[in-house]
Amino acid sequence: PDPTRDQDTEQALDDMTRDRRTLDPEEVGPIVIRGILANRLHIVTHPEARYLVEQRFGKLLEDLAFAEGNPT
């Protein structure tokens, strides 16, 4: 385990690694087309990664608040 990660993040990473799956082009194609047509900046093929994204950006927002002199 990485000492810089909390237990929930470690569990989410373990779950994703255990459940890791690759997508066939037939699965990815419609996802990509939908994202392009909707003019999305990011096209997410594995929405189960939401928790990890929330964790990373939550920590980034905390650091921005700290830099602004508003530590949480």
Steps between C-alpha positions, in 0.01 A plus 500: 500500500604857427528695827382818324160347419211462739334163559198580280723589207705184546179295507370668184829431322493138614142463376581653163809284458312183590206591276716645223353436164594599154242628262457372150501756218128427455443626855735799484384629161149608604636657820753704303250603233252611767771705670614662177146589395441654843828694465632352827854585606541166676354174374475256788492134414514371857256699717579275795812717544281786631611453861868532411436814294301652786780419743771650282312819421379533858860507615587751227217729615625471859847607385357794306312611812822468699688711244229765526549508875185302577626169636228246561 
